Coordinates of C-alpha atoms in Angstrom, one line a residue:
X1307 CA 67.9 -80.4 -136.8
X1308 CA 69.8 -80.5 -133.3
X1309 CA 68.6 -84.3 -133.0
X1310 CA 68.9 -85.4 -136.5
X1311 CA 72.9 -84.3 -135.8
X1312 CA 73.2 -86.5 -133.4
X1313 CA 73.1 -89.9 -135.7
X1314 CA 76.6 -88.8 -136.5
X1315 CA 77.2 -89.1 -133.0
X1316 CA 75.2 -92.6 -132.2
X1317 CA 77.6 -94.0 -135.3
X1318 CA 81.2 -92.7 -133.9
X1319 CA 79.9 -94.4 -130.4
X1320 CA 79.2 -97.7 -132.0
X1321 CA 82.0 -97.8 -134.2
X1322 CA 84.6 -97.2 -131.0
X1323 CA 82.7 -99.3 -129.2
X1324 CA 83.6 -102.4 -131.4
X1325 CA 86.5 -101.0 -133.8
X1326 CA 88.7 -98.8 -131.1
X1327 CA 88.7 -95.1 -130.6
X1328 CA 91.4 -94.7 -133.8
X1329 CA 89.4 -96.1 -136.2
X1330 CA 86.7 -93.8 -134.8
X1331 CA 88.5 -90.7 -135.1
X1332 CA 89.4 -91.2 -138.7
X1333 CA 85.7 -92.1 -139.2
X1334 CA 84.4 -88.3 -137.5
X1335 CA 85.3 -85.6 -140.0
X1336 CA 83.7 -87.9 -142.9
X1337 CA 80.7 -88.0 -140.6
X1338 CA 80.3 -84.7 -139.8
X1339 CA 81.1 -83.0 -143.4
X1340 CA 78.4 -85.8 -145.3
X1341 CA 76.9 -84.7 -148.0
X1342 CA 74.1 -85.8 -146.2
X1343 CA 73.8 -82.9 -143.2
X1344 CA 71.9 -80.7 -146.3
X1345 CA 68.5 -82.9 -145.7
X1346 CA 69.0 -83.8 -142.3
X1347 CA 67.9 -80.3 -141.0
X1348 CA 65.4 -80.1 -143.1
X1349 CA 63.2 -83.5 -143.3
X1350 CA 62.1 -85.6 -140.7
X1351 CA 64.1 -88.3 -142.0
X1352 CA 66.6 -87.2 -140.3
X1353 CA 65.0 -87.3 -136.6
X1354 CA 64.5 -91.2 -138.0
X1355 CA 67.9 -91.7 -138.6
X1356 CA 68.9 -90.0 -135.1
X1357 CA 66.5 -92.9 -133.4
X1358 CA 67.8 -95.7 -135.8
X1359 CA 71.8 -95.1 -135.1
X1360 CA 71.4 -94.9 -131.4
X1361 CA 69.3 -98.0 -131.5
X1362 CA 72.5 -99.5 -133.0
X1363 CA 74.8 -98.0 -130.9
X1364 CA 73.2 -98.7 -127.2
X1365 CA 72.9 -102.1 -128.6
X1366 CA 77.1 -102.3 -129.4
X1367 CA 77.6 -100.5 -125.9
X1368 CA 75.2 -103.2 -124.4
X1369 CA 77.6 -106.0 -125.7
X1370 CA 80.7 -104.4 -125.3
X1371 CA 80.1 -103.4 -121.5
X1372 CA 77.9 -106.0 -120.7
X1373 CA 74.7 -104.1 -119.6
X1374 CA 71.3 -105.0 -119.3
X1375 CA 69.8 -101.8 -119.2
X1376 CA 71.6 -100.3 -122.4
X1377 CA 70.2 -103.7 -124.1
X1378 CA 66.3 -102.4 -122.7
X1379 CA 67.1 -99.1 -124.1
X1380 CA 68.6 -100.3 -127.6
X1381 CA 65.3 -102.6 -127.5
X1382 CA 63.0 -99.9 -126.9
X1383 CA 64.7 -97.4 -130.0
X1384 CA 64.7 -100.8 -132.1
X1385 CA 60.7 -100.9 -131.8
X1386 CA 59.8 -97.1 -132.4
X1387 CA 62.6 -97.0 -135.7
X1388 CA 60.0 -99.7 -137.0
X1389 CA 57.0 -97.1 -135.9
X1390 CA 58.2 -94.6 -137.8
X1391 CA 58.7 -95.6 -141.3
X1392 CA 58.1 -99.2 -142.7
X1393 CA 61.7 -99.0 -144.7
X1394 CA 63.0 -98.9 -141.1
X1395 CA 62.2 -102.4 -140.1
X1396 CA 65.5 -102.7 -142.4
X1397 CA 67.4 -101.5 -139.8
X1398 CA 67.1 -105.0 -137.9
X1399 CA 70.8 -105.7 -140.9
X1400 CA 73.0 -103.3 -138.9
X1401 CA 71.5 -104.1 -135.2
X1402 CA 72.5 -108.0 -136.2
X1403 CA 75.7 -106.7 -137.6
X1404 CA 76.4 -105.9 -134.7
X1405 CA 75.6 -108.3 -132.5
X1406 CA 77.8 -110.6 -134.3
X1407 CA 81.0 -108.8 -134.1
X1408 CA 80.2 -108.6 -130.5
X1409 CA 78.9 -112.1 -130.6
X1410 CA 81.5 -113.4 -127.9
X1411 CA 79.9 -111.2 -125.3
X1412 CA 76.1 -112.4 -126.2
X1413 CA 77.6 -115.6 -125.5
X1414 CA 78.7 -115.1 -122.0
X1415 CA 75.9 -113.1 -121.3
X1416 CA 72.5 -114.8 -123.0
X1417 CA 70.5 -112.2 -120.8
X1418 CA 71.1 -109.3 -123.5
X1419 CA 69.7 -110.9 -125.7
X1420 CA 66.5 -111.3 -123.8
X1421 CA 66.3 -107.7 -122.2
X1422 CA 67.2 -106.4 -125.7
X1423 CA 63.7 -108.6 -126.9
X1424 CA 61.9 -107.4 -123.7
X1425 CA 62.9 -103.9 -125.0
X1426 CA 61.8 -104.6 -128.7
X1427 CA 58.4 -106.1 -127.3
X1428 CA 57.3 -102.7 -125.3
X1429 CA 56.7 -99.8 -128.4
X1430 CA 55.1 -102.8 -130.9
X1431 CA 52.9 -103.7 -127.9
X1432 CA 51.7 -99.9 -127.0
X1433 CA 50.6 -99.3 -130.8
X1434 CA 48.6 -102.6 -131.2
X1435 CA 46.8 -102.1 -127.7
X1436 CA 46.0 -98.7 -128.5
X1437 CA 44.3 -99.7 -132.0
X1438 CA 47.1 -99.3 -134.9
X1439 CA 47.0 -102.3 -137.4
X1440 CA 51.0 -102.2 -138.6
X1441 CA 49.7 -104.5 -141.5
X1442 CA 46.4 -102.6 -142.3
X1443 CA 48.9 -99.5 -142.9
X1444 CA 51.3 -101.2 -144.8
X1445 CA 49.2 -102.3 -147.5
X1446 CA 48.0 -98.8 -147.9
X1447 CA 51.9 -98.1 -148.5
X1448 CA 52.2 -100.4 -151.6
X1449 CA 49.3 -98.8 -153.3
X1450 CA 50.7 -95.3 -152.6
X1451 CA 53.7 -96.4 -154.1
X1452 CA 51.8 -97.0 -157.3
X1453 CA 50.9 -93.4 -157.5
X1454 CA 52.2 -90.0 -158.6
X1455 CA 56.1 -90.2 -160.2
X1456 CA 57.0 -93.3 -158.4
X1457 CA 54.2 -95.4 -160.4
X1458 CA 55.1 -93.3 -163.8
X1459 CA 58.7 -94.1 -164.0
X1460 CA 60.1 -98.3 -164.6
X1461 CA 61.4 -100.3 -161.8
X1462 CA 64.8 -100.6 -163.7
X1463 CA 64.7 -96.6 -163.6
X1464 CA 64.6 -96.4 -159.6
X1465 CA 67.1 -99.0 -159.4
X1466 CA 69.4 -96.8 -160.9
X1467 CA 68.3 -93.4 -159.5
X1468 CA 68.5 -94.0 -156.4
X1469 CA 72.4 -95.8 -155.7
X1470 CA 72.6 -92.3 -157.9
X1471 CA 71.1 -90.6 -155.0
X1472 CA 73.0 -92.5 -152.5
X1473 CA 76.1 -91.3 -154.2
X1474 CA 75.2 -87.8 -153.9
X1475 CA 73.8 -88.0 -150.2
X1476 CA 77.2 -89.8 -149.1
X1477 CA 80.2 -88.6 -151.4
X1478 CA 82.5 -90.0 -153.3
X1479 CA 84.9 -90.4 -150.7
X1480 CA 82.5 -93.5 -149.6
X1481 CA 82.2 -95.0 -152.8
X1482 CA 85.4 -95.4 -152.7
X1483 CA 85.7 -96.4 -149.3
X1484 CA 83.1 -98.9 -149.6
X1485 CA 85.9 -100.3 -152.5
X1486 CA 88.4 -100.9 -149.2
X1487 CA 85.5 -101.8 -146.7
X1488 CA 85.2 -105.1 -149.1
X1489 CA 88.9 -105.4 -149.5
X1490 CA 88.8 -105.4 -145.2
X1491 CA 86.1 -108.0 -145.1
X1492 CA 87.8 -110.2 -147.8
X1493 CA 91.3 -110.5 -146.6
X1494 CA 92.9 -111.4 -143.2
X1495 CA 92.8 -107.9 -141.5
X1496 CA 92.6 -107.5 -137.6
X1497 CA 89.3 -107.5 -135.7
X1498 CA 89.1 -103.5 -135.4
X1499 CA 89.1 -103.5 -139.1
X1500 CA 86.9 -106.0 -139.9
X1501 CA 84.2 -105.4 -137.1
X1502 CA 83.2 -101.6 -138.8
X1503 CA 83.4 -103.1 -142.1
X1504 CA 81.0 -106.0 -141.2
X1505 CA 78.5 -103.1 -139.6
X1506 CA 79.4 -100.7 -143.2
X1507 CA 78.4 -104.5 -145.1
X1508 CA 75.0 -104.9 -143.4
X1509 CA 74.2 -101.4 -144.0
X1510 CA 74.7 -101.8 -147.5
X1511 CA 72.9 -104.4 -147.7
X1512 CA 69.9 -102.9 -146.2
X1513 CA 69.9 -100.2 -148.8
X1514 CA 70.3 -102.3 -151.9
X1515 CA 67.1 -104.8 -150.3
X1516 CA 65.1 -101.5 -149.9
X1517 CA 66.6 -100.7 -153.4
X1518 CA 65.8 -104.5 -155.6
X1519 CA 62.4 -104.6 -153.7
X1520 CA 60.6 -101.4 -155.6
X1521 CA 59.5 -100.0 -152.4
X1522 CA 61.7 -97.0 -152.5
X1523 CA 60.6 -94.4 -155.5
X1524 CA 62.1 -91.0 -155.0
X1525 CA 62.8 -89.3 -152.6
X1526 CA 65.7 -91.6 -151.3
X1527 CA 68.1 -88.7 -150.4
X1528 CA 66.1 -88.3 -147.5
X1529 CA 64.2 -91.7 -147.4
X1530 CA 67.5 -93.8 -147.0
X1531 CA 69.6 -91.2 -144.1
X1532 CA 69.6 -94.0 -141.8
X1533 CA 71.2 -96.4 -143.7
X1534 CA 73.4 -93.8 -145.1
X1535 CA 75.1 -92.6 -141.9
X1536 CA 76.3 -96.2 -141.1
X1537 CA 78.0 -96.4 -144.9
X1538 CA 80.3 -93.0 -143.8
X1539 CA 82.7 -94.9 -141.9
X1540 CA 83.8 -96.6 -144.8
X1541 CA 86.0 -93.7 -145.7
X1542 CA 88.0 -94.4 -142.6
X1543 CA 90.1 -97.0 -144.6
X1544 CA 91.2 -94.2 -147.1
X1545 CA 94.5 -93.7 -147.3
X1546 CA 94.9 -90.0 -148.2
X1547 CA 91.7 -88.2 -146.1
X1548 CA 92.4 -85.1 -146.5
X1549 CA 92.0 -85.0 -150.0
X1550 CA 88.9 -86.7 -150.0
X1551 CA 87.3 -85.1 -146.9
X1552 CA 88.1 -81.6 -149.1
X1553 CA 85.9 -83.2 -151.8
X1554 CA 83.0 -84.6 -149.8
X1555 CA 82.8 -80.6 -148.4
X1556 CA 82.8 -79.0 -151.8
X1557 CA 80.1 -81.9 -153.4
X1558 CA 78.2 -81.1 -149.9
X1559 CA 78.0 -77.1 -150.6
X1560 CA 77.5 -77.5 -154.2
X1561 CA 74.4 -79.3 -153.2
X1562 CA 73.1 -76.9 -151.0
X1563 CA 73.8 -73.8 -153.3
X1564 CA 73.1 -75.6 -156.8
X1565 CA 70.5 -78.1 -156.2
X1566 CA 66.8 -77.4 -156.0
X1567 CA 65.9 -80.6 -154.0
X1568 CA 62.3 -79.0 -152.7
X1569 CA 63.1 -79.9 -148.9

């Protein structure tokens, strides 16, 4: 629970790392009062998302500061996220989010790139040499996917159900964030406003691939938590936060006191 907390954390240190520290305070409360704090204490999902945003966010301090050893250390969390759940290797959207809002500072320094590589090399490495087929495994995957609910339900069903979960999981405060995030990417806004909507873009764009490619059945309140914490700062472009922060806390305790999720 204690490190699952800290992906809220990972993603305010990225997002002042390439957007500025204002942006980043708008972004916190939204962070901390998600919906999605009910399953992060209570499914390892959320120990996965923990690894996944400080991945990301070592990776924007490496490019930001310059530093070789933050780029081994984003590399490194970058190859155990795809060790601990297949859906992670999705991840790689954000971590090339940001690399390209920071892309001027890859540029002067090519050698991040290569420690963050040398990095990414090591975990992926350790599991083959000690015997663990990542392809073997992952065709067990699909045909568990075929089973229980997830095979008894249509495609077009979890298409549906799960953006429906996502909703739930990050409020409507980022839904209609998300609304703004597009207007920010669309029209000629500064670079802090358009470097956390680019990161907000690639995460959604993870979760809808993960979405349209059948893999993800049920479950995806817990399932998608890494890709959700990187769609909160979104509501940092809302205009009146109070009132939505108010509503993301009263959907977040309904949850917890209505809903019988079984985590």
């Amino acid at each position: 629970m204690l490190t699952g907390a800290t992906a809220c954390v990972a993603v305010l240190v990225a997002v002042r790392a390439l957007a500025g520290e204002t942006f980043a305070r708008r972004a916190a409360p939204f962070l901390v009062l998600a919906p999605a704090a009910v399953w992060t204490g209570t499914s390892a999902d959320g120990w996965f998302a923990a690894v996944a945003a400080w991945a990301a966010a070592l990776l924007a301090l490496a490019v930001t500061r310059r530093s070789l050893p933050w780029a081994v250390a984003s590399g490194l969390l970058f190859g155990l996220t795809c060790y601990l759940s297949y859906g992670l290797t999705l991840i790689a959207l954000p971590g090339a989010a940001v690399l390209w809002t920071a892309r001027d500072g890859v540029r002067r320094r090519p050698a991040l790139l290569a420690a963050l590589l040398a990095g990414l090399a090591v975990v992926p490495l350790v599991f083959t040499l000690a015997g663990f087929d990542w392809w073997t495994a992952y065709r067990l995957l699909v045909t568990r996917y075929h089973q229980g609910v997830g095979g008894t339900r249509p495609y077009g069903y979890w298409v549906w159900a799960n953006l429906a979960c996502t909703v739930l999981i990050t409020g409507l405060a980022t839904a209609a964030g998300l609304r703004r995030t597009a207007a920010a990417l669309t029209r000629r806004a500064s670079p802090a406003a358009v470097r956390p909507a680019v990161l907000v873009g690639a995460a959604l764009l993870a979760l809808l691939a993960a979405d349209l490619s059948g893999m993800s059945k049920a479950e995806t309140e817990r399932i998608w938590l890494p890709f959700a914490v990187w769609l909160l700062p979104a509501c940092a472009y809302l205009p009146r936060p109070r009132a939505w922060l108010a509503a993301q806390t009263a959907l977040a305790l309904l949850l917890n006191h209505l809903l019988l999720t079984g985590w």
